[in-house]
Amino acid sequence: MHAIGIMILLMSGAAGSYFVVRELERRAVNAHALCRLLRECSEQVEYFSRSAADILSNCDISLLQDCGYYANKAPDSFLELFESCEILCPKSRAIVLEFARDFGKNYREEQIKRCRYYLERMSTQESELNSALPTQKKLAFSLLLSLTLIAVILLV
């Protein structure tokens, strides 16, 4: 009977580790998608002088889903998009919400500069997340399994 309880605890610790590591990986994917979206926006403004609604209506739905947007229709504005997105990293969320509030309030040249500015900030955030990812994955995996083993030892 104790063996079954021990196995359940070990399996739950392993499953917990798996889901935490997966969530950390989703943060990196999310940040990469946000960079791709900001790059796309910058190019659309620079080359075609498109509005937010035009950019978002022509945007690939898989890119929006990678950003954390799961609605069936394309949003009308970047603010609507980023407020309803499931953005996993608070710093990334702050950057894109600031971008969304600022978008469309300037002339074309200034808008291009602002897009590049926010893209640079988001790229820095993405590289920070990617560089910390291996360490965080190892830490999450070993910490959860260690806690599970401590629980097993205490209960036996």
mmCIF file of C-alpha atoms in Angstrom:
data_model
loop_
_atom_site.group_PDB
_atom_site.id
_atom_site.type_symbol
_atom_site.label_atom_id
_atom_site.label_comp_id
_atom_site.label_asym_id
_atom_site.label_seq_id
_atom_site.Cartn_x
_atom_site.Cartn_y
_atom_site.Cartn_z
ATOM 1 C CA MET A 1 0.000 0.000 0.000
ATOM 2 C CA HIS A 2 2.863 2.337 0.775
ATOM 3 C CA ALA A 3 4.426 1.532 -2.589
ATOM 4 C CA ILE A 4 1.311 2.777 -4.401
ATOM 5 C CA GLY A 5 1.337 6.032 -2.415
ATOM 6 C CA ILE A 6 5.036 6.526 -3.105
ATOM 7 C CA MET A 7 4.487 5.930 -6.825
ATOM 8 C CA ILE A 8 1.619 8.420 -6.896
ATOM 9 C CA LEU A 9 3.748 11.067 -5.168
ATOM 10 C CA LEU A 10 6.681 10.488 -7.523
ATOM 11 C CA MET A 11 4.464 10.606 -10.595
ATOM 12 C CA SER A 12 2.779 13.810 -9.428
ATOM 13 C CA GLY A 13 6.190 15.408 -8.810
ATOM 14 C CA ALA A 14 7.375 14.397 -12.276
ATOM 15 C CA ALA A 15 4.153 15.663 -13.860
ATOM 16 C CA GLY A 16 4.412 18.939 -11.958
ATOM 17 C CA SER A 17 7.990 19.360 -13.171
ATOM 18 C CA TYR A 18 6.914 18.672 -16.729
ATOM 19 C CA PHE A 19 4.149 21.281 -16.640
ATOM 20 C CA VAL A 20 6.348 23.953 -15.041
ATOM 21 C CA VAL A 21 9.083 23.383 -17.648
ATOM 22 C CA ARG A 22 6.485 23.505 -20.412
ATOM 23 C CA GLU A 23 5.160 26.811 -19.086
ATOM 24 C CA LEU A 24 8.685 28.265 -19.071
ATOM 25 C CA GLU A 25 9.126 27.179 -22.688
ATOM 26 C CA ARG A 26 5.774 28.761 -23.603
ATOM 27 C CA ARG A 27 7.052 32.082 -22.221
ATOM 28 C CA ALA A 28 9.978 31.980 -24.635
ATOM 29 C CA VAL A 29 7.728 31.072 -27.581
ATOM 30 C CA ASN A 30 5.336 33.842 -26.582
ATOM 31 C CA ALA A 31 8.129 36.445 -26.451
ATOM 32 C CA HIS A 32 9.446 35.315 -29.848
ATOM 33 C CA ALA A 33 5.975 35.632 -31.381
ATOM 34 C CA LEU A 34 5.550 39.120 -29.918
ATOM 35 C CA CYS A 35 8.873 40.129 -31.520
ATOM 36 C CA ARG A 36 7.727 38.716 -34.853
ATOM 37 C CA LEU A 37 4.465 40.664 -34.588
ATOM 38 C CA LEU A 38 6.232 43.928 -33.740
ATOM 39 C CA ARG A 39 8.665 43.369 -36.628
ATOM 40 C CA GLU A 40 5.741 42.718 -38.975
ATOM 41 C CA CYS A 41 4.027 45.860 -37.731
ATOM 42 C CA SER A 42 7.151 47.949 -38.245
ATOM 43 C CA GLU A 43 7.550 46.672 -41.807
ATOM 44 C CA GLN A 44 3.875 47.227 -42.643
ATOM 45 C CA VAL A 45 4.008 50.809 -41.393
ATOM 46 C CA GLU A 46 7.333 51.549 -43.095
ATOM 47 C CA TYR A 47 6.602 50.041 -46.508
ATOM 48 C CA PHE A 48 2.828 50.290 -46.840
ATOM 49 C CA SER A 49 1.717 52.931 -44.266
ATOM 50 C CA ARG A 50 -0.952 50.564 -42.952
ATOM 51 C CA SER A 51 -3.178 51.158 -39.961
ATOM 52 C CA ALA A 52 -3.465 48.808 -37.000
ATOM 53 C CA ALA A 53 -6.740 47.344 -38.273
ATOM 54 C CA ASP A 54 -5.204 46.625 -41.703
ATOM 55 C CA ILE A 55 -2.099 45.049 -40.184
ATOM 56 C CA LEU A 56 -4.086 42.831 -37.824
ATOM 57 C CA SER A 57 -6.662 41.777 -40.409
ATOM 58 C CA ASN A 58 -3.878 40.578 -42.728
ATOM 59 C CA CYS A 59 -1.827 38.995 -39.963
ATOM 60 C CA ASP A 60 -1.368 35.224 -39.874
ATOM 61 C CA ILE A 61 -3.722 33.708 -37.268
ATOM 62 C CA SER A 62 -1.023 31.286 -36.080
ATOM 63 C CA LEU A 63 1.186 34.262 -35.191
ATOM 64 C CA LEU A 64 -1.640 35.784 -33.153
ATOM 65 C CA GLN A 65 -2.171 32.439 -31.413
ATOM 66 C CA ASP A 66 1.539 32.208 -30.574
ATOM 67 C CA CYS A 67 1.177 35.681 -29.048
ATOM 68 C CA GLY A 68 -1.593 34.299 -26.843
ATOM 69 C CA TYR A 69 -4.663 35.531 -28.736
ATOM 70 C CA TYR A 70 -7.288 32.808 -29.121
ATOM 71 C CA ALA A 71 -10.395 34.645 -30.367
ATOM 72 C CA ASN A 72 -11.961 33.680 -33.685
ATOM 73 C CA LYS A 73 -11.864 37.123 -35.299
ATOM 74 C CA ALA A 74 -8.940 39.471 -35.793
ATOM 75 C CA PRO A 75 -8.863 42.354 -33.307
ATOM 76 C CA ASP A 76 -9.425 45.936 -34.467
ATOM 77 C CA SER A 77 -6.536 47.490 -32.555
ATOM 78 C CA PHE A 78 -3.282 46.509 -30.906
ATOM 79 C CA LEU A 79 -4.668 47.545 -27.538
ATOM 80 C CA GLU A 80 -7.604 45.157 -27.974
ATOM 81 C CA LEU A 81 -5.182 42.436 -29.072
ATOM 82 C CA PHE A 82 -2.713 42.762 -26.214
ATOM 83 C CA GLU A 83 -5.337 43.273 -23.510
ATOM 84 C CA SER A 84 -7.013 40.005 -24.472
ATOM 85 C CA CYS A 85 -3.769 38.087 -25.074
ATOM 86 C CA GLU A 86 -2.443 35.530 -22.653
ATOM 87 C CA ILE A 87 1.041 37.056 -22.351
ATOM 88 C CA LEU A 88 2.956 34.974 -19.871
ATOM 89 C CA CYS A 89 5.788 37.317 -18.887
ATOM 90 C CA PRO A 90 4.794 40.523 -17.042
ATOM 91 C CA LYS A 91 7.681 42.511 -18.577
ATOM 92 C CA SER A 92 6.671 41.472 -22.096
ATOM 93 C CA ARG A 93 3.088 42.419 -21.339
ATOM 94 C CA ALA A 94 4.128 45.874 -20.129
ATOM 95 C CA ILE A 95 6.201 46.501 -23.272
ATOM 96 C CA VAL A 96 3.485 45.531 -25.755
ATOM 97 C CA LEU A 97 0.725 47.369 -23.865
ATOM 98 C CA GLU A 98 2.867 50.516 -23.935
ATOM 99 C CA PHE A 99 3.386 49.957 -27.672
ATOM 100 C CA ALA A 100 -0.361 49.482 -28.207
ATOM 101 C CA ARG A 101 -1.259 52.679 -26.363
ATOM 102 C CA ASP A 102 1.331 54.594 -28.397
ATOM 103 C CA PHE A 103 0.515 53.131 -31.838
ATOM 104 C CA GLY A 104 -1.246 55.363 -34.349
ATOM 105 C CA LYS A 105 -0.728 58.625 -32.478
ATOM 106 C CA ASN A 106 2.225 59.860 -34.537
ATOM 107 C CA TYR A 107 3.145 60.701 -38.087
ATOM 108 C CA ARG A 108 4.583 57.912 -40.227
ATOM 109 C CA GLU A 109 8.290 58.623 -39.608
ATOM 110 C CA GLU A 110 7.816 58.944 -35.878
ATOM 111 C CA GLN A 111 5.644 55.808 -35.858
ATOM 112 C CA ILE A 112 8.428 53.845 -37.572
ATOM 113 C CA LYS A 113 10.914 55.036 -34.930
ATOM 114 C CA ARG A 114 8.517 54.042 -32.142
ATOM 115 C CA CYS A 115 7.948 50.601 -33.688
ATOM 116 C CA ARG A 116 11.705 50.040 -33.868
ATOM 117 C CA TYR A 117 12.111 51.245 -30.284
ATOM 118 C CA TYR A 118 9.535 48.781 -28.945
ATOM 119 C CA LEU A 119 10.903 46.007 -31.148
ATOM 120 C CA GLU A 120 14.359 46.567 -29.656
ATOM 121 C CA ARG A 121 12.948 46.455 -26.113
ATOM 122 C CA MET A 122 10.999 43.281 -26.877
ATOM 123 C CA SER A 123 14.038 41.672 -28.535
ATOM 124 C CA THR A 124 16.085 42.396 -25.414
ATOM 125 C CA GLN A 125 13.351 40.834 -23.288
ATOM 126 C CA GLU A 126 13.253 37.785 -25.556
ATOM 127 C CA SER A 127 17.011 37.274 -25.346
ATOM 128 C CA GLU A 128 16.887 37.589 -21.535
ATOM 129 C CA LEU A 129 14.165 34.943 -21.382
ATOM 130 C CA ASN A 130 16.043 32.627 -23.741
ATOM 131 C CA SER A 131 19.330 32.959 -21.852
ATOM 132 C CA ALA A 132 17.658 32.236 -18.504
ATOM 133 C CA LEU A 133 15.533 29.369 -19.844
ATOM 134 C CA PRO A 134 17.999 26.441 -19.435
ATOM 135 C CA THR A 135 18.808 27.408 -15.849
ATOM 136 C CA GLN A 136 15.155 27.911 -14.949
ATOM 137 C CA LYS A 137 14.197 24.567 -16.486
ATOM 138 C CA LYS A 138 16.874 22.709 -14.521
ATOM 139 C CA LEU A 139 15.939 24.550 -11.335
ATOM 140 C CA ALA A 140 12.222 23.862 -11.707
ATOM 141 C CA PHE A 141 12.767 20.204 -12.516
ATOM 142 C CA SER A 142 15.215 19.522 -9.693
ATOM 143 C CA LEU A 143 13.332 21.595 -7.116
ATOM 144 C CA LEU A 144 9.987 19.895 -7.704
ATOM 145 C CA LEU A 145 11.491 16.430 -7.750
ATOM 146 C CA SER A 146 13.486 17.198 -4.586
ATOM 147 C CA LEU A 147 10.348 18.374 -2.816
ATOM 148 C CA THR A 148 8.563 15.230 -3.942
ATOM 149 C CA LEU A 149 11.360 13.040 -2.588
ATOM 150 C CA ILE A 150 11.311 14.927 0.723
ATOM 151 C CA ALA A 151 7.558 14.328 0.957
ATOM 152 C CA VAL A 152 8.084 10.625 0.253
ATOM 153 C CA ILE A 153 10.789 10.363 2.930
ATOM 154 C CA LEU A 154 8.639 12.186 5.500
ATOM 155 C CA LEU A 155 5.619 10.011 4.809
ATOM 156 C CA VAL A 156 7.525 6.692 4.932
#
